[in-house]
PDB file of C-alpha atoms in Angstrom:
ATOM      1  CA  MET A   1     145.927 111.047 121.059  1.00  0.00           C
ATOM      2  CA  THR A   2     147.728 114.507 121.671  1.00  0.00           C
ATOM      3  CA  GLU A   3     146.017 116.374 119.167  1.00  0.00           C
ATOM      4  CA  LYS A   4     144.251 119.536 120.139  1.00  0.00           C
ATOM      5  CA  GLN A   5     140.440 119.345 121.946  1.00  0.00           C
ATOM      6  CA  ASN A   6     137.793 120.378 119.522  1.00  0.00           C
ATOM      7  CA  TRP A   7     134.804 121.627 121.770  1.00  0.00           C
ATOM      8  CA  TYR A   8     131.322 121.025 120.863  1.00  0.00           C
ATOM      9  CA  PRO A   9     128.108 122.014 121.079  1.00  0.00           C
ATOM     10  CA  ILE A  10     125.328 120.471 123.534  1.00  0.00           C
ATOM     11  CA  ASP A  11     123.527 119.620 120.874  1.00  0.00           C
ATOM     12  CA  LYS A  12     126.138 116.563 120.080  1.00  0.00           C
ATOM     13  CA  LEU A  13     125.739 115.572 124.297  1.00  0.00           C
ATOM     14  CA  LEU A  14     123.728 112.377 122.566  1.00  0.00           C
ATOM     15  CA  MET A  15     126.036 111.607 120.156  1.00  0.00           C
ATOM     16  CA  PHE A  16     128.774 111.714 122.966  1.00  0.00           C
ATOM     17  CA  GLU A  17     126.500 109.683 125.035  1.00  0.00           C
ATOM     18  CA  SER A  18     125.998 106.997 122.773  1.00  0.00           C
ATOM     19  CA  MET A  19     129.586 106.799 121.743  1.00  0.00           C
ATOM     20  CA  VAL A  20     130.387 106.244 125.392  1.00  0.00           C
ATOM     21  CA  LEU A  21     128.036 103.194 126.174  1.00  0.00           C
ATOM     22  CA  GLU A  22     128.925 101.754 123.062  1.00  0.00           C
ATOM     23  CA  SER A  23     132.635 101.832 124.222  1.00  0.00           C
ATOM     24  CA  ILE A  24     131.611 100.646 127.632  1.00  0.00           C
ATOM     25  CA  ASN A  25     129.743  97.521 125.947  1.00  0.00           C
ATOM     26  CA  ASN A  26     133.261  97.087 124.299  1.00  0.00           C
ATOM     27  CA  THR A  27     135.303  97.547 127.133  1.00  0.00           C
ATOM     28  CA  LEU A  28     133.551  95.087 129.034  1.00  0.00           C
ATOM     29  CA  GLU A  29     133.481  92.329 126.305  1.00  0.00           C
ATOM     30  CA  GLN A  30     136.806  92.676 125.831  1.00  0.00           C
ATOM     31  CA  TYR A  31     137.222  92.664 129.493  1.00  0.00           C
ATOM     32  CA  ALA A  32     135.609  89.088 129.175  1.00  0.00           C
ATOM     33  CA  LEU A  33     137.437  87.876 126.607  1.00  0.00           C
ATOM     34  CA  PHE A  34     140.587  88.704 128.907  1.00  0.00           C
ATOM     35  CA  MET A  35     139.833  87.433 132.017  1.00  0.00           C
ATOM     36  CA  GLU A  36     139.151  83.838 129.995  1.00  0.00           C
ATOM     37  CA  ALA A  37     143.171  84.318 128.939  1.00  0.00           C
ATOM     38  CA  LYS A  38     143.417  84.724 132.855  1.00  0.00           C
ATOM     39  CA  GLU A  39     144.106  80.706 133.298  1.00  0.00           C
ATOM     40  CA  LYS A  40     146.392  80.565 130.169  1.00  0.00           C
ATOM     41  CA  PRO A  41     148.397  84.083 129.900  1.00  0.00           C
ATOM     42  CA  HIS A  42     151.066  81.687 127.675  1.00  0.00           C
ATOM     43  CA  MET A  43     148.487  81.878 125.279  1.00  0.00           C
ATOM     44  CA  LEU A  44     149.106  85.243 124.493  1.00  0.00           C
ATOM     45  CA  ASP A  45     152.275  87.576 123.186  1.00  0.00           C
ATOM     46  CA  ASP A  46     153.644  90.884 124.562  1.00  0.00           C
ATOM     47  CA  SER A  47     152.527  91.874 121.385  1.00  0.00           C
ATOM     48  CA  ILE A  48     149.287  91.539 121.881  1.00  0.00           C
ATOM     49  CA  ILE A  49     149.245  93.105 125.669  1.00  0.00           C
ATOM     50  CA  ASP A  50     151.104  96.341 123.981  1.00  0.00           C
ATOM     51  CA  ARG A  51     148.115  96.304 121.459  1.00  0.00           C
ATOM     52  CA  GLY A  52     145.252  96.264 124.280  1.00  0.00           C
ATOM     53  CA  VAL A  53     147.910  99.027 126.730  1.00  0.00           C
ATOM     54  CA  ARG A  54     147.764 101.774 123.667  1.00  0.00           C
ATOM     55  CA  VAL A  55     143.853 101.169 123.150  1.00  0.00           C
ATOM     56  CA  TYR A  56     143.054 101.171 126.731  1.00  0.00           C
ATOM     57  CA  GLN A  57     145.243 103.832 127.135  1.00  0.00           C
ATOM     58  CA  ASP A  58     143.384 106.044 124.404  1.00  0.00           C
ATOM     59  CA  GLN A  59     140.282 105.293 125.551  1.00  0.00           C
ATOM     60  CA  MET A  60     141.794 106.505 129.344  1.00  0.00           C
ATOM     61  CA  GLU A  61     142.613 110.084 127.430  1.00  0.00           C
ATOM     62  CA  GLU A  62     139.311 110.416 125.854  1.00  0.00           C
ATOM     63  CA  THR A  63     137.638 110.345 129.103  1.00  0.00           C
ATOM     64  CA  THR A  64     140.071 113.071 130.034  1.00  0.00           C
ATOM     65  CA  TRP A  65     138.857 114.767 126.948  1.00  0.00           C
ATOM     66  CA  HIS A  66     135.223 113.997 127.707  1.00  0.00           C
ATOM     67  CA  GLU A  67     135.664 115.641 131.268  1.00  0.00           C
ATOM     68  CA  ARG A  68     136.583 118.871 129.896  1.00  0.00           C
ATOM     69  CA  GLN A  69     134.125 119.032 127.471  1.00  0.00           C
ATOM     70  CA  ILE A  70     131.485 118.610 130.189  1.00  0.00           C
ATOM     71  CA  ALA A  71     133.223 121.163 132.545  1.00  0.00           C
ATOM     72  CA  ARG A  72     132.408 123.658 129.128  1.00  0.00           C
ATOM     73  CA  TRP A  73     129.119 122.564 128.652  1.00  0.00           C
ATOM     74  CA  ARG A  74     128.287 122.823 132.859  1.00  0.00           C
ATOM     75  CA  GLN A  75     129.744 126.663 132.255  1.00  0.00           C
ATOM     76  CA  GLN A  76     126.717 127.467 129.468  1.00  0.00           C
ATOM     77  CA  GLY A  77     123.219 128.304 130.931  1.00  0.00           C
ATOM     78  CA  LEU A  78     121.970 124.800 130.645  1.00  0.00           C
ATOM     79  CA  ASN A  79     118.347 123.990 131.076  1.00  0.00           C
ATOM     80  CA  GLU A  80     117.044 121.322 133.969  1.00  0.00           C
ATOM     81  CA  TRP A  81     116.714 118.466 130.864  1.00  0.00           C
ATOM     82  CA  GLN A  82     120.297 119.603 129.076  1.00  0.00           C
ATOM     83  CA  ARG A  83     121.553 119.620 132.943  1.00  0.00           C
ATOM     84  CA  VAL A  84     120.027 116.410 133.874  1.00  0.00           C
ATOM     85  CA  GLN A  85     121.699 114.509 130.690  1.00  0.00           C
ATOM     86  CA  VAL A  86     125.093 116.294 131.068  1.00  0.00           C
ATOM     87  CA  ASP A  87     124.887 114.289 134.731  1.00  0.00           C
ATOM     88  CA  LYS A  88     123.952 111.211 132.843  1.00  0.00           C
ATOM     89  CA  PHE A  89     126.763 111.610 130.093  1.00  0.00           C
ATOM     90  CA  GLU A  90     129.175 112.334 133.282  1.00  0.00           C
ATOM     91  CA  ALA A  91     128.364 109.032 135.162  1.00  0.00           C
ATOM     92  CA  ASP A  92     128.846 106.846 132.149  1.00  0.00           C
ATOM     93  CA  ASN A  93     132.000 108.427 131.338  1.00  0.00           C
ATOM     94  CA  ASN A  94     133.143 108.219 135.360  1.00  0.00           C
ATOM     95  CA  ARG A  95     131.901 104.410 134.331  1.00  0.00           C
ATOM     96  CA  PHE A  96     133.824 104.451 131.005  1.00  0.00           C
ATOM     97  CA  ARG A  97     137.307 105.241 132.594  1.00  0.00           C
ATOM     98  CA  ASP A  98     136.641 102.975 135.363  1.00  0.00           C
ATOM     99  CA  GLU A  99     135.985 100.318 133.220  1.00  0.00           C
ATOM    100  CA  SER A 100     139.272 100.585 130.829  1.00  0.00           C
ATOM    101  CA  LYS A 101     141.701 101.195 134.216  1.00  0.00           C
ATOM    102  CA  LYS A 102     140.264  97.675 134.869  1.00  0.00           C
ATOM    103  CA  VAL A 103     141.425  96.462 131.223  1.00  0.00           C
ATOM    104  CA  LEU A 104     145.065  97.896 131.694  1.00  0.00           C
ATOM    105  CA  GLU A 105     145.037  96.542 135.194  1.00  0.00           C
ATOM    106  CA  LEU A 106     144.218  93.046 133.871  1.00  0.00           C
ATOM    107  CA  LEU A 107     146.176  93.221 130.691  1.00  0.00           C
ATOM    108  CA  GLU A 108     149.309  94.223 132.959  1.00  0.00           C
ATOM    109  CA  GLU A 109     148.899  91.215 135.283  1.00  0.00           C
ATOM    110  CA  LEU A 110     148.491  88.775 131.992  1.00  0.00           C
ATOM    111  CA  ARG A 111     151.388  90.384 130.673  1.00  0.00           C
ATOM    112  CA  LYS A 112     153.699  88.453 133.682  1.00  0.00           C
ATOM    113  CA  GLY A 113     152.521  85.245 132.155  1.00  0.00           C
ATOM    114  CA  THR A 114     152.588  85.717 128.661  1.00  0.00           C
ATOM    115  CA  ILE A 115     154.623  83.399 126.004  1.00  0.00           C
ATOM    116  CA  ASN A 116     157.011  85.817 125.760  1.00  0.00           C
ATOM    117  CA  ARG A 117     157.926  85.862 129.596  1.00  0.00           C
ATOM    118  CA  ILE A 118     157.760  82.251 129.507  1.00  0.00           C
ATOM    119  CA  ILE A 119     160.506  81.492 126.803  1.00  0.00           C
ATOM    120  CA  GLY A 120     162.590  84.067 128.167  1.00  0.00           C
ATOM    121  CA  MET A 121     163.105  82.109 131.719  1.00  0.00           C
ATOM    122  CA  SER A 122     165.328  79.700 132.177  1.00  0.00           C
ATOM    123  CA  ASP A 123     164.766  75.997 132.628  1.00  0.00           C
ATOM    124  CA  GLU A 124     165.456  76.400 136.513  1.00  0.00           C
ATOM    125  CA  GLU A 125     163.120  79.690 136.824  1.00  0.00           C
ATOM    126  CA  LEU A 126     160.240  78.390 134.712  1.00  0.00           C
ATOM    127  CA  GLY A 127     160.047  74.900 136.844  1.00  0.00           C
ATOM    128  CA  LEU A 128     160.490  76.729 140.068  1.00  0.00           C
ATOM    129  CA  ASN A 129     157.706  79.483 139.243  1.00  0.00           C
ATOM    130  CA  VAL A 130     155.662  76.437 138.469  1.00  0.00           C
ATOM    131  CA  LEU A 131     156.466  74.403 141.727  1.00  0.00           C
ATOM    132  CA  LEU A 132     155.711  77.772 143.290  1.00  0.00           C
ATOM    133  CA  GLY A 133     152.297  77.835 141.716  1.00  0.00           C
ATOM    134  CA  LYS A 134     153.218  81.258 140.079  1.00  0.00           C
ATOM    135  CA  ILE A 135     153.032  79.950 136.658  1.00  0.00           C
ATOM    136  CA  LYS A 136     150.503  77.151 135.943  1.00  0.00           C
ATOM    137  CA  PRO A 137     151.313  73.826 133.593  1.00  0.00           C
ATOM    138  CA  PRO A 138     149.932  74.245 130.160  1.00  0.00           C
ATOM    139  CA  PHE A 139     148.391  70.641 130.220  1.00  0.00           C
ATOM    140  CA  GLY A 140     146.308  69.989 133.096  1.00  0.00           C
ATOM    141  CA  GLY A 141     148.741  70.366 135.592  1.00  0.00           C
ATOM    142  CA  LYS A 142     147.464  71.259 139.088  1.00  0.00           C
TER     143      LYS A 142
END
């Protein structure tokens, strides 16, 4: 997302608010799904992680664009209702950024145990990591 930023009039605020709220919900759902994989990261491969990272990095960039749009709106003569709505949008955009960051952090943690990482280990390295508890055995081991 390296395009030039488009500026929008304040009457588009509710559209942006709706999009951010939907994106927060989608991000929370994806976070829950990736959390399920935390116990079995070997079920994921690097390409899944890479796609997720690209999506959530793009989302982080979106939040930066929103921040600039918010700053631009604040420079305008807003009425009380508009100020309240811009404040709400800013808070929701901050949450969107925070939730996206959490997914990115989780993806980087999951990357350490993808099937690509497991396959890339020597037998000795894999065995040692299992014995040290760094990697859980795929079938019922403790």
